[in-house]
Amino acid sequence: MEKGTELINIPLMRRAVIESISDNNPLKSRMESMGITEGAEIIPLFKSPFGDPIAYGVSGSVIALRSSDCRGIIVMESRL
């Protein structure tokens, strides 16, 4: 069985599926309300000029997240 990686490690334009979100993430409930939930597909779309935040496509929306907010979001890179 493959092991997941943190969302921040997924290259731009590569699809991934969210495996879990750490309970220690203070923004967990807010992220879930924006569609960042277990089983959702997420795609890193582009980085800001200084590399942080990163825009992600998820649940039909584009959401910008700081690298620090992505810690604890475990994803599995899609093979498609």
Short mmCIF file of N, CA and C in Angstrom, two decimals:
data_model
loop_
_atom_site.label_atom_id
_atom_site.label_comp_id
_atom_site.label_asym_id
_atom_site.label_seq_id
_atom_site.Cartn_x
_atom_site.Cartn_y
_atom_site.Cartn_z
N MET A 1 0.84 -1.18 0.00
CA MET A 1 0.00 0.00 0.00
C MET A 1 0.88 1.24 0.00
N GLU A 2 0.58 2.17 -0.86
CA GLU A 2 1.37 3.39 -0.94
C GLU A 2 1.07 4.30 0.24
N LYS A 3 2.09 5.07 0.60
CA LYS A 3 1.94 6.00 1.70
C LYS A 3 1.66 7.39 1.13
N GLY A 4 0.79 8.13 1.77
CA GLY A 4 0.45 9.48 1.33
C GLY A 4 1.57 10.46 1.68
N THR A 5 1.41 11.67 1.18
CA THR A 5 2.35 12.74 1.44
C THR A 5 1.56 14.01 1.79
N GLU A 6 2.23 15.00 2.34
CA GLU A 6 1.55 16.25 2.64
C GLU A 6 1.22 16.98 1.35
N LEU A 7 0.13 17.71 1.37
CA LEU A 7 -0.35 18.44 0.20
C LEU A 7 0.72 19.35 -0.38
N ILE A 8 1.51 19.97 0.45
CA ILE A 8 2.54 20.92 0.00
C ILE A 8 3.57 20.25 -0.92
N ASN A 9 3.69 18.92 -0.86
CA ASN A 9 4.68 18.20 -1.67
C ASN A 9 4.19 17.80 -3.05
N ILE A 10 2.94 18.06 -3.37
CA ILE A 10 2.39 17.69 -4.68
C ILE A 10 2.77 18.76 -5.70
N PRO A 11 3.34 18.37 -6.83
CA PRO A 11 3.72 19.35 -7.86
C PRO A 11 2.49 20.03 -8.48
N LEU A 12 2.71 21.20 -9.04
CA LEU A 12 1.64 21.93 -9.71
C LEU A 12 1.00 21.08 -10.80
N MET A 13 -0.31 21.23 -10.93
CA MET A 13 -1.12 20.59 -11.97
C MET A 13 -1.17 19.05 -11.86
N ARG A 14 -0.86 18.51 -10.68
CA ARG A 14 -0.97 17.06 -10.46
C ARG A 14 -2.17 16.81 -9.54
N ARG A 15 -3.04 15.95 -9.96
CA ARG A 15 -4.24 15.65 -9.17
C ARG A 15 -3.87 14.79 -7.95
N ALA A 16 -4.57 15.04 -6.87
CA ALA A 16 -4.39 14.24 -5.66
C ALA A 16 -5.74 14.09 -4.97
N VAL A 17 -5.84 13.08 -4.15
CA VAL A 17 -7.06 12.84 -3.37
C VAL A 17 -6.69 13.02 -1.89
N ILE A 18 -7.51 13.76 -1.18
CA ILE A 18 -7.24 14.02 0.23
C ILE A 18 -7.54 12.76 1.04
N GLU A 19 -6.51 12.29 1.74
CA GLU A 19 -6.65 11.09 2.58
C GLU A 19 -7.11 11.46 3.98
N SER A 20 -6.51 12.51 4.56
CA SER A 20 -6.87 12.92 5.91
C SER A 20 -6.41 14.35 6.18
N ILE A 21 -7.04 14.95 7.17
CA ILE A 21 -6.65 16.28 7.65
C ILE A 21 -6.41 16.15 9.14
N SER A 22 -5.25 16.55 9.58
CA SER A 22 -4.89 16.42 10.99
C SER A 22 -5.85 17.19 11.89
N ASP A 23 -6.21 16.58 13.00
CA ASP A 23 -7.06 17.26 13.98
C ASP A 23 -6.32 18.43 14.62
N ASN A 24 -4.99 18.46 14.49
CA ASN A 24 -4.18 19.55 15.06
C ASN A 24 -4.19 20.80 14.19
N ASN A 25 -4.74 20.71 12.99
CA ASN A 25 -4.79 21.86 12.09
C ASN A 25 -5.90 22.79 12.58
N PRO A 26 -5.53 24.03 13.00
CA PRO A 26 -6.54 24.94 13.55
C PRO A 26 -7.60 25.38 12.53
N LEU A 27 -7.34 25.20 11.25
CA LEU A 27 -8.29 25.61 10.22
C LEU A 27 -9.12 24.45 9.67
N LYS A 28 -9.05 23.29 10.33
CA LYS A 28 -9.71 22.10 9.80
C LYS A 28 -11.19 22.32 9.50
N SER A 29 -11.95 22.86 10.42
CA SER A 29 -13.38 23.02 10.18
C SER A 29 -13.66 24.04 9.08
N ARG A 30 -12.84 25.07 9.00
CA ARG A 30 -13.01 26.07 7.94
C ARG A 30 -12.69 25.46 6.57
N MET A 31 -11.62 24.68 6.51
CA MET A 31 -11.26 24.02 5.25
C MET A 31 -12.37 23.07 4.81
N GLU A 32 -12.91 22.31 5.75
CA GLU A 32 -13.98 21.37 5.41
C GLU A 32 -15.20 22.11 4.86
N SER A 33 -15.48 23.30 5.38
CA SER A 33 -16.63 24.06 4.87
C SER A 33 -16.39 24.58 3.45
N MET A 34 -15.10 24.65 3.03
CA MET A 34 -14.76 25.09 1.68
C MET A 34 -14.59 23.92 0.72
N GLY A 35 -14.86 22.69 1.19
CA GLY A 35 -14.78 21.53 0.31
C GLY A 35 -13.51 20.73 0.43
N ILE A 36 -12.61 21.13 1.30
CA ILE A 36 -11.38 20.37 1.51
C ILE A 36 -11.69 19.29 2.54
N THR A 37 -12.14 18.14 2.04
CA THR A 37 -12.58 17.05 2.89
C THR A 37 -11.92 15.74 2.44
N GLU A 38 -11.94 14.75 3.30
CA GLU A 38 -11.39 13.45 2.95
C GLU A 38 -12.12 12.90 1.73
N GLY A 39 -11.36 12.41 0.76
CA GLY A 39 -11.92 11.85 -0.46
C GLY A 39 -12.07 12.86 -1.59
N ALA A 40 -11.92 14.15 -1.31
CA ALA A 40 -12.05 15.17 -2.35
C ALA A 40 -10.79 15.23 -3.20
N GLU A 41 -10.98 15.51 -4.49
CA GLU A 41 -9.84 15.69 -5.39
C GLU A 41 -9.36 17.13 -5.29
N ILE A 42 -8.04 17.32 -5.25
CA ILE A 42 -7.46 18.65 -5.13
C ILE A 42 -6.29 18.76 -6.11
N ILE A 43 -6.14 19.95 -6.70
CA ILE A 43 -5.09 20.17 -7.71
C ILE A 43 -4.37 21.48 -7.39
N PRO A 44 -3.06 21.43 -7.15
CA PRO A 44 -2.30 22.68 -7.01
C PRO A 44 -2.23 23.36 -8.38
N LEU A 45 -2.79 24.56 -8.50
CA LEU A 45 -2.89 25.22 -9.79
C LEU A 45 -1.73 26.17 -10.08
N PHE A 46 -1.42 27.06 -9.15
CA PHE A 46 -0.30 27.98 -9.36
C PHE A 46 0.14 28.58 -8.03
N LYS A 47 1.39 29.05 -8.03
CA LYS A 47 1.96 29.68 -6.84
C LYS A 47 1.98 31.18 -7.02
N SER A 48 1.93 31.89 -5.91
CA SER A 48 2.07 33.35 -5.96
C SER A 48 3.51 33.68 -6.34
N PRO A 49 3.82 34.91 -6.70
CA PRO A 49 5.18 35.27 -7.14
C PRO A 49 6.29 34.89 -6.15
N PHE A 50 5.97 34.90 -4.86
CA PHE A 50 6.98 34.53 -3.88
C PHE A 50 6.83 33.09 -3.40
N GLY A 51 5.95 32.32 -4.03
CA GLY A 51 5.82 30.90 -3.75
C GLY A 51 4.81 30.54 -2.67
N ASP A 52 4.26 31.51 -1.98
CA ASP A 52 3.32 31.24 -0.90
C ASP A 52 2.36 32.41 -0.80
N PRO A 53 1.07 32.22 -0.89
CA PRO A 53 0.31 30.98 -0.89
C PRO A 53 0.27 30.30 -2.25
N ILE A 54 -0.37 29.14 -2.27
CA ILE A 54 -0.57 28.36 -3.48
C ILE A 54 -2.08 28.27 -3.71
N ALA A 55 -2.51 28.42 -4.96
CA ALA A 55 -3.92 28.28 -5.33
C ALA A 55 -4.21 26.82 -5.65
N TYR A 56 -5.28 26.31 -5.07
CA TYR A 56 -5.69 24.92 -5.27
C TYR A 56 -7.10 24.88 -5.84
N GLY A 57 -7.33 23.98 -6.77
CA GLY A 57 -8.66 23.73 -7.28
C GLY A 57 -9.26 22.58 -6.48
N VAL A 58 -10.43 22.82 -5.87
CA VAL A 58 -11.10 21.77 -5.09
C VAL A 58 -12.60 22.05 -5.07
N SER A 59 -13.38 21.04 -5.31
CA SER A 59 -14.85 21.14 -5.26
C SER A 59 -15.39 22.27 -6.11
N GLY A 60 -14.82 22.49 -7.28
CA GLY A 60 -15.30 23.51 -8.20
C GLY A 60 -14.90 24.92 -7.86
N SER A 61 -14.02 25.09 -6.87
CA SER A 61 -13.56 26.42 -6.46
C SER A 61 -12.05 26.49 -6.51
N VAL A 62 -11.53 27.71 -6.51
CA VAL A 62 -10.10 27.93 -6.39
C VAL A 62 -9.86 28.58 -5.03
N ILE A 63 -9.02 27.94 -4.23
CA ILE A 63 -8.77 28.38 -2.86
C ILE A 63 -7.28 28.55 -2.66
N ALA A 64 -6.87 29.69 -2.11
CA ALA A 64 -5.45 29.92 -1.82
C ALA A 64 -5.16 29.51 -0.38
N LEU A 65 -4.13 28.69 -0.21
CA LEU A 65 -3.71 28.24 1.12
C LEU A 65 -2.23 28.52 1.32
N ARG A 66 -1.89 28.99 2.50
CA ARG A 66 -0.48 29.15 2.86
C ARG A 66 0.13 27.77 3.08
N SER A 67 1.43 27.69 2.87
CA SER A 67 2.12 26.41 3.09
C SER A 67 1.91 25.91 4.50
N SER A 68 1.94 26.81 5.47
CA SER A 68 1.77 26.40 6.86
C SER A 68 0.38 25.81 7.11
N ASP A 69 -0.63 26.27 6.36
CA ASP A 69 -1.98 25.74 6.52
C ASP A 69 -2.13 24.35 5.89
N CYS A 70 -1.22 24.00 4.98
CA CYS A 70 -1.28 22.71 4.30
C CYS A 70 -0.63 21.59 5.10
N ARG A 71 0.08 21.94 6.15
CA ARG A 71 0.71 20.92 6.98
C ARG A 71 -0.38 20.06 7.61
N GLY A 72 -0.20 18.78 7.56
CA GLY A 72 -1.17 17.87 8.14
C GLY A 72 -2.29 17.46 7.20
N ILE A 73 -2.29 18.00 5.97
CA ILE A 73 -3.25 17.53 4.97
C ILE A 73 -2.53 16.45 4.17
N ILE A 74 -2.92 15.22 4.38
CA ILE A 74 -2.27 14.08 3.73
C ILE A 74 -3.07 13.71 2.48
N VAL A 75 -2.35 13.58 1.37
CA VAL A 75 -2.98 13.28 0.09
C VAL A 75 -2.28 12.10 -0.58
N MET A 76 -2.99 11.49 -1.52
CA MET A 76 -2.41 10.45 -2.35
C MET A 76 -2.46 10.95 -3.78
N GLU A 77 -1.31 11.05 -4.44
CA GLU A 77 -1.26 11.56 -5.81
C GLU A 77 -2.00 10.61 -6.73
N SER A 78 -2.83 11.16 -7.60
CA SER A 78 -3.64 10.39 -8.52
C SER A 78 -2.79 9.85 -9.65
N ARG A 79 -3.10 8.68 -10.14
CA ARG A 79 -2.36 8.07 -11.25
C ARG A 79 -2.89 8.51 -12.60
N LEU A 80 -4.02 9.20 -12.64
CA LEU A 80 -4.63 9.62 -13.92
C LEU A 80 -3.99 10.84 -14.47
#
